Structures are given as C-alpha cells and as structure tokens.
Coordinates of C-alpha atoms in Angstrom, one line a residue:
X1 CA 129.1 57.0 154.5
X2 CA 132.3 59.2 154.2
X3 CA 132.6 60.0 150.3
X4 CA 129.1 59.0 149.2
X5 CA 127.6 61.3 146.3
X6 CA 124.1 61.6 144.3
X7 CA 123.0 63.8 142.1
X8 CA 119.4 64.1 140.8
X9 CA 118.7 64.6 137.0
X10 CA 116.0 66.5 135.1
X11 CA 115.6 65.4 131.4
X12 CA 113.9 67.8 128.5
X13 CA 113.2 67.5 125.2
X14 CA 115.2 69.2 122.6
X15 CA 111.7 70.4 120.1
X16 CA 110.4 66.5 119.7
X17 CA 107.1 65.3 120.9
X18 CA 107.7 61.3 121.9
X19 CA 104.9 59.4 123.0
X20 CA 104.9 58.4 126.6
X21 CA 106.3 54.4 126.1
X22 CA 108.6 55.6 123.3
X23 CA 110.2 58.6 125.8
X24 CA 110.8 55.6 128.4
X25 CA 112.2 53.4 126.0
X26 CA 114.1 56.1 125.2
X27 CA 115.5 57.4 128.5
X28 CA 116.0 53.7 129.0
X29 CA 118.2 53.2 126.4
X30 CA 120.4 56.2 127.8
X31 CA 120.6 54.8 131.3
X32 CA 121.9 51.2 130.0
X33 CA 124.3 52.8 128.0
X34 CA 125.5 55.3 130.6
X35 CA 126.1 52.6 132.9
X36 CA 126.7 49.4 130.9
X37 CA 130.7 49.5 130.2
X38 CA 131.7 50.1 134.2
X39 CA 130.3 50.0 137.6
X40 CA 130.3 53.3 139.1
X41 CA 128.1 53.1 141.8
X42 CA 127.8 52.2 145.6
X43 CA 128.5 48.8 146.6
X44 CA 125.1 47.8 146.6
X45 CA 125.3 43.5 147.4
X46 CA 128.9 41.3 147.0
X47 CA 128.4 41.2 143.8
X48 CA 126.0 44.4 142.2
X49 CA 126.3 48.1 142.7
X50 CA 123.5 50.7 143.0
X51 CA 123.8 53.0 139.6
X52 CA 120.8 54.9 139.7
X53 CA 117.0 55.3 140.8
X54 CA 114.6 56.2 137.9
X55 CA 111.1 57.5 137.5
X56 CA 109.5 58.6 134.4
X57 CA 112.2 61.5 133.6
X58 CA 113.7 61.9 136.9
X59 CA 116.4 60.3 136.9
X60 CA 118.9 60.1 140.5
X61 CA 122.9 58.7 139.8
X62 CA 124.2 57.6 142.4
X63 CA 127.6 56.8 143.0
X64 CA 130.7 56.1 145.2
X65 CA 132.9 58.7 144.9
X66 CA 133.5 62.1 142.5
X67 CA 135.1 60.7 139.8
X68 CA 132.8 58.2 139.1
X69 CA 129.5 60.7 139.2
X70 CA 131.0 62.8 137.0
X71 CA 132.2 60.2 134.4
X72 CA 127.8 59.5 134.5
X73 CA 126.8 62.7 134.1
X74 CA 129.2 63.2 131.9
X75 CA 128.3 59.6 129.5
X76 CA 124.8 60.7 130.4
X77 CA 124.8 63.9 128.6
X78 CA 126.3 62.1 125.7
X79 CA 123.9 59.8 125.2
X80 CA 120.8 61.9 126.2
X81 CA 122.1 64.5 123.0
X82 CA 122.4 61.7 120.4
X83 CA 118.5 61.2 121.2
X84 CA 117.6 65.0 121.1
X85 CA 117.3 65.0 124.6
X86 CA 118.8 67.6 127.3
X87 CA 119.7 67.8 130.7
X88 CA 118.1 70.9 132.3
X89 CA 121.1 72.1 134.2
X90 CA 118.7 74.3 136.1
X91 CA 116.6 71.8 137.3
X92 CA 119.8 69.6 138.3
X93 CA 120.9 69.2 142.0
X94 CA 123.5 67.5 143.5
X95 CA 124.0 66.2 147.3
X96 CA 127.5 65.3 148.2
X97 CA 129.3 64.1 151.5
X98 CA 132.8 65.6 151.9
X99 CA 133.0 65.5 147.9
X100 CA 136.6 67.4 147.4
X101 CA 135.2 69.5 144.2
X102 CA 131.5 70.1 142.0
X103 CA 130.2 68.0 139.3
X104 CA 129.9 70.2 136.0
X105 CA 127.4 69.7 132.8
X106 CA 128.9 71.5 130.2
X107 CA 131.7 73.2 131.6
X108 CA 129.2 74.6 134.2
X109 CA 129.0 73.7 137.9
X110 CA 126.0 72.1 138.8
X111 CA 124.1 73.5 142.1
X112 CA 124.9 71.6 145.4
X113 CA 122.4 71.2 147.8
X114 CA 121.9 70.1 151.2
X115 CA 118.5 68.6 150.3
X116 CA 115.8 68.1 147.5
X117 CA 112.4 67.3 146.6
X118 CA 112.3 63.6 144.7
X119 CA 109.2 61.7 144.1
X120 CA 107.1 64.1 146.4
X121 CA 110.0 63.2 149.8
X122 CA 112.8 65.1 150.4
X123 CA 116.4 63.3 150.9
X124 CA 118.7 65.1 153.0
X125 CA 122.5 65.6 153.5
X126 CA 121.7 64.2 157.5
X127 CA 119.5 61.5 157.0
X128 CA 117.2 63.0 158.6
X129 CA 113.4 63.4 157.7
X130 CA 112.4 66.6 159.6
X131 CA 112.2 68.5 156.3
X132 CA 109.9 66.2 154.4
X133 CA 107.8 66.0 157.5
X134 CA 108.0 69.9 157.9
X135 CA 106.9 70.0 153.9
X136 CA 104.2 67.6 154.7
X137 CA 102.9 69.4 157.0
X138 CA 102.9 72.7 154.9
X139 CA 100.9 70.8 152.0
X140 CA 98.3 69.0 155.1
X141 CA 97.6 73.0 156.5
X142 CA 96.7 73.9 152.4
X143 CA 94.8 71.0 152.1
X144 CA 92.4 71.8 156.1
X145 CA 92.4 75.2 155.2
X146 CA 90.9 74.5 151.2
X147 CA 87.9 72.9 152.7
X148 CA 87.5 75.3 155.9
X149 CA 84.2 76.1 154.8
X150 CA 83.0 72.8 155.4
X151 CA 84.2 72.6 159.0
X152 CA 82.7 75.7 159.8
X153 CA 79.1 74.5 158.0
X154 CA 76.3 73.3 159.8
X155 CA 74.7 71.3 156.8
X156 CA 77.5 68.4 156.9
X157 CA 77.4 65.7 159.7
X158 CA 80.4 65.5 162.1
X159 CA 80.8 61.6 160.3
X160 CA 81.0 63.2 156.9
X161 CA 83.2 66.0 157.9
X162 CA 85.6 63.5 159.5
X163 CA 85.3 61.1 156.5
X164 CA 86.6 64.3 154.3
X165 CA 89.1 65.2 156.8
X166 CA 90.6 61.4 156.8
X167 CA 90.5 61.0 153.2
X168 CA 91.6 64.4 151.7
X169 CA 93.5 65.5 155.0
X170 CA 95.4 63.2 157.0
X171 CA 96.5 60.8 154.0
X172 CA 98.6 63.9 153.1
X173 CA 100.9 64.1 155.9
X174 CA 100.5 60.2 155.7
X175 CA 102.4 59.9 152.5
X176 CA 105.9 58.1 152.3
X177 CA 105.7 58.1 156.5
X178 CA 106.7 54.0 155.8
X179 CA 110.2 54.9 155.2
X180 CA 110.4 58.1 157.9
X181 CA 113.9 58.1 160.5
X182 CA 111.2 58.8 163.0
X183 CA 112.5 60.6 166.6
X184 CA 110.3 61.8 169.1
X185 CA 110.3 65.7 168.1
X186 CA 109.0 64.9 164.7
X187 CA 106.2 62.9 166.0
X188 CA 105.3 65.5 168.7
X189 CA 104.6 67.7 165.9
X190 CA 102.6 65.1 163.7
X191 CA 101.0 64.5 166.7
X192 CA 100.0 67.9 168.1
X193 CA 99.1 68.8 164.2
X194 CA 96.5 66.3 163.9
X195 CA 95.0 66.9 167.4
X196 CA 94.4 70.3 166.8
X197 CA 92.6 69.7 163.0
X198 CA 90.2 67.2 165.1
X199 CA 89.6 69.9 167.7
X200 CA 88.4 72.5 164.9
X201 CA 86.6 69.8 163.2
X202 CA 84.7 69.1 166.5
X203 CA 84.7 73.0 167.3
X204 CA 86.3 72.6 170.6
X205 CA 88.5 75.8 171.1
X206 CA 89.8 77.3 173.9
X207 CA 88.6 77.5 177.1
X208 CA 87.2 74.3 176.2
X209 CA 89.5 71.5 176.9
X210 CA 89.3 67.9 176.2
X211 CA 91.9 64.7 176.5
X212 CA 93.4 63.3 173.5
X213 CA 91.8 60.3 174.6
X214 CA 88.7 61.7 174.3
X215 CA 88.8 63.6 171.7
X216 CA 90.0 60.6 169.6
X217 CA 86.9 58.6 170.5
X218 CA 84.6 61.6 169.8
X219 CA 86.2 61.7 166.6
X220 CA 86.4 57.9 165.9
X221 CA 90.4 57.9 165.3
X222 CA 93.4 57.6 167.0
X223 CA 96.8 58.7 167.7
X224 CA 98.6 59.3 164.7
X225 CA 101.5 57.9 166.2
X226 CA 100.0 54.7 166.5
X227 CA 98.8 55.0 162.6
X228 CA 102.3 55.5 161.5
X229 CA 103.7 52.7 163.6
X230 CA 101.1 50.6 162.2
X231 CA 101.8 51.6 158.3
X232 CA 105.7 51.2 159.0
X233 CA 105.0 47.5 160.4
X234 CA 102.3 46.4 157.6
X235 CA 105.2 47.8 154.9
X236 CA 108.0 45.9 156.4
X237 CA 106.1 42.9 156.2
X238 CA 105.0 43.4 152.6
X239 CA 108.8 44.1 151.7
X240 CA 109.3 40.7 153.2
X241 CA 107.5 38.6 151.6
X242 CA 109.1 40.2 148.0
X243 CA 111.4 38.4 145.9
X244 CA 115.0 38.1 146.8
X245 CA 117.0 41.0 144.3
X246 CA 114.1 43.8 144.8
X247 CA 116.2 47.3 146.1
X248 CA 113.3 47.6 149.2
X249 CA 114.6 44.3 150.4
X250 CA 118.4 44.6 149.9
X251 CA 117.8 48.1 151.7
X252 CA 117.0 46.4 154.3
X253 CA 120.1 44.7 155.5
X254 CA 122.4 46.9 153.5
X255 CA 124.9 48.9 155.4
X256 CA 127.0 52.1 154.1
X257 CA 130.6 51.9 153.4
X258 CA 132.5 54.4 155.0
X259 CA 132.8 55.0 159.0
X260 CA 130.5 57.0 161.3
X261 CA 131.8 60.0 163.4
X262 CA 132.4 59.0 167.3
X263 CA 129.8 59.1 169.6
X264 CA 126.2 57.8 170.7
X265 CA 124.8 56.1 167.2
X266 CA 122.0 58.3 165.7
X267 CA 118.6 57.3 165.4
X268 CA 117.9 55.1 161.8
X269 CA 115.4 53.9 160.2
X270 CA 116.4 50.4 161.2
X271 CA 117.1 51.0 164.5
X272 CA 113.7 52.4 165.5
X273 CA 112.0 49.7 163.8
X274 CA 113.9 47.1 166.0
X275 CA 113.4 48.9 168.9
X276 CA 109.7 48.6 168.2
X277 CA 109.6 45.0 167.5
X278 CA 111.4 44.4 170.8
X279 CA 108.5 46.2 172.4
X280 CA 106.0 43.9 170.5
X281 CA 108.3 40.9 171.5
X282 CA 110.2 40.1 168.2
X283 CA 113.4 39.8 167.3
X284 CA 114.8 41.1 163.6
X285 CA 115.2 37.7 162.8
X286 CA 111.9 36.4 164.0
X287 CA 109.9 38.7 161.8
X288 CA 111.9 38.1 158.9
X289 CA 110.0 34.6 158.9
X290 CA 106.6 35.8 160.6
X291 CA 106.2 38.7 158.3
X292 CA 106.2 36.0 155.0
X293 CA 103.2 35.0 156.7
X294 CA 99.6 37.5 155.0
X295 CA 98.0 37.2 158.5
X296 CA 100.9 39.6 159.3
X297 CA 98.8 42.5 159.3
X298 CA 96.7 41.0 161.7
X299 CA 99.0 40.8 164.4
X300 CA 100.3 44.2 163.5
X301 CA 97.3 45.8 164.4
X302 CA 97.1 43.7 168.1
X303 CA 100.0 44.5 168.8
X304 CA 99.8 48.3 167.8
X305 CA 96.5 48.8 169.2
X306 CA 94.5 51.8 169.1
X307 CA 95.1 54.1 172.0
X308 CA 99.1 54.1 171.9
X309 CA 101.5 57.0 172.2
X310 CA 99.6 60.2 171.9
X311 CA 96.0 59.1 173.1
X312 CA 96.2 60.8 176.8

C-alpha cells in the first residue's frame, strides 16, 4: 500500500457517567454519522470500503489517503462534542505510509507513530509482527517469574506445575499468534523461550543437557511451533466456514491498493499459510471447501502432528 493511513482513537467523557449499553449506543451513533454522508475509506470489496474498526471506546479510522482521515477525525470530533464526549489527543496515534503532512485535532498535530498497542497486538508501519511477539514475550517472562516460587517448591507435582505453566504461562505468548506474519527468527525466539521455561520447570540447568525431544515428552508438550501452526490452521478453517460479508473473511482474499517496492516479495501472512498447506498437500482453493467441513480440526492436527519443527 503506497498512501494508506490509520489513526487510532481514544474517547473520554466530558464529566457524565453513561451506563455501559448507553456509552455504546452512543459512540455508535458518532461513528454512523461520521461516516454516513461519504466513503472515506480503503477500497475494502467492489462495492464497500473499510471506514473503521471499533471496540468498546477504541475506536481505529482507517482511510485511503490524508484528506479523507482528516475530514474523519475532523466530523468525528464534531459529533463526539455534541454528545459531551472528547477525543483524548494524548492518547491518539496515528500510523501513516508516505502521508505528505500530520492529521491535527484541534489545530494540534496529532503524534505519528511507527507502531501501537490495539486490542492487546501491536500493528506496525512494516507489517511485521516482531514487536507484538517481542511485547508478548515481555508480559510471558512477568507472568514465569510471578509464580517462581512454585517452580522452585517441592510440595507441587511436576503435572501441576506444568498444568500452571500451560494455563497461566504459555497461553500468554499464545495470544493473537492466529493472525502473526510468522518468519523463522521470530519463531526461533518463541521457540527457544518456551524450551528454556520447561527446563526450569523440570530443574534441568546447565551442565545438564537434554533434547528438545526429550524434554518435550518429559514435560508432556510439544514444540511450540507446531502449537502455533496448529492454532493458525484450526482459525482459518473457522473463518471459513463464516458468513459471506464478515471482515475476517474478506481479509482473506483482499489485496492492498497501491504497488510494492522491487525485489524478492516479503513474507505475508497469506503467503506462509499457503506455503504450509502445500506442505500438508492442499491447495488455497482446496481448503477453502475442506475447511467448511467441522472435522477440519481433525485433520489439522494429523497433519501437524506433535513432534514438528522445534522437537530435536
């Protein structure tokens, strides 16, 4: 995408107290009016565009070009102050590609950045997800270190220290991995920050050595890898069998206006999920059918079986 801008919103209220449903209905009301008169957003189908994403009172605008995101942010400030509401300008960032000027809110510029947090993931100016895994793996260390008391107890079984450690540890780093531009260095580090939580957890330290393999069947897991792959293949099929019209689905086959700089492709999201359904012996259009089918999960986990990339 050559010109493609978003900017992420933080509503406050202005001294009222609204009831949960009501504030919705409220913010609601803002976004259909900001957007209701003109499309401003990306070209989203032939004949929709993508205006914004919207959670609680986060609200993202996305749009097309400069022009158009300011004319939202502008319409949305408008409408937000008619309901008592404001924008927290602090709290507002905006991600641009080759935008030729900043968007303002109230005269003032708002802060550009290259990435930020939304919804607990962090979008970023390269497509890439090494940040959110990097901030992943800065909450997972927290969360190992909170309950180091229990690794380092004798009064808890190696089975319920491994049931804590998969249920309060590794669904952490875990989170949003479904939608992850995965490449190699980013799962070497997933990887190797898993191993070495099970290797405290079985108090194996150095001089001590031990295989991945082996270690994963002391421990009763597996290569994280292999969990990831496994999520990201049980997701795509549950997008699939959606309705027609839902934005997971359209995401799906929707490709960016604009042109890509010269040179070897980089690694998508879509790419590395075709390249791993050639391994498993589909095609993109074969599992666009096969995935309809509930018994998809199933074969996901034959054909991802345990003991995959990592377990050596």
């Amino acid at each position: 995408m050559e010109n493609g801008i978003s900017g992420s919103f933080s509503v406050k209220s202005g001294g009222c107290i609204l009831s949960p449903i009501l504030f919705l209905m409220v913010i609601d009301w803002i976004q259909r009016n900001t957007t209701h008169d003109k499309m401003r957003g990306i070209q989203w189908t032939m004949f929709s565009h993508l205006e914004d994403l919207d959670f609680v009172d986060d609200l993202a605008e996305v749009s097309g070009n400069i022009i158009h995101l300011q004319e939202n942010t502008d319409k949305l400030n408008s409408f937000a102050k008619q309901t008592g509401l404001n924008i927290n300008a602090k709290k507002t960032k905006v991600m641009t590609i080759n935008a030729p000027e900043p968007v303002t809110l109230n005269g003032e510029a708002l802060e550009e950045v290259e990435d930020f947090t939304y919804l607990g993931s962090i979008p970023s100016k390269d497509n890439g997800t090494g940040k959110d895994i990097k901030s992943r793996l800065s909450k997972t260390q927290i969360a190992f270190a909170q309950l180091q008391p229990i690794w380092k107890s004798n009064n808890y079984s190696l089975r319920t220290k491994l049931q804590l450690y998969n249920s309060n540890v590794k669904s952490v780093p875990l989170y949003g991995s479904e939608c992850w531009r995965v490449v190699d260095s980013d799962m070497r580090r997933v990887e190797a920050f898993h191993n070495n939580c099970l290797r405290k957890i079985n108090r194996i330290f150095w001089p001590n050595k031990i295989s991945n393999r082996d270690l994963h069947k002391k421990s009763k897991s597996t290569s994280i890898t292999t969990e990831i792959k496994q999520r990201r293949m049980r997701w795509l099929g549950l997008v699939m069998r959606t309705p027609q019209g839902r934005i997971p689905k359209i995401t799906l086959h929707w490709t960016p206006s604009g042109k890509r700089k010269r040179g070897k492709p980089r690694t998508t999201w879509r790419r590395t999920r075709t390249s791993e359904l050639e391994e498993m012996g589909y095609s993109w259009g074969q599992v666009q059918y096969v995935a309809k089918d509930r018994r998809w999960i199933q074969l996901v986990e034959a054909l991802c079986p345990i003991g995959g990339k990592g377990d050596k």
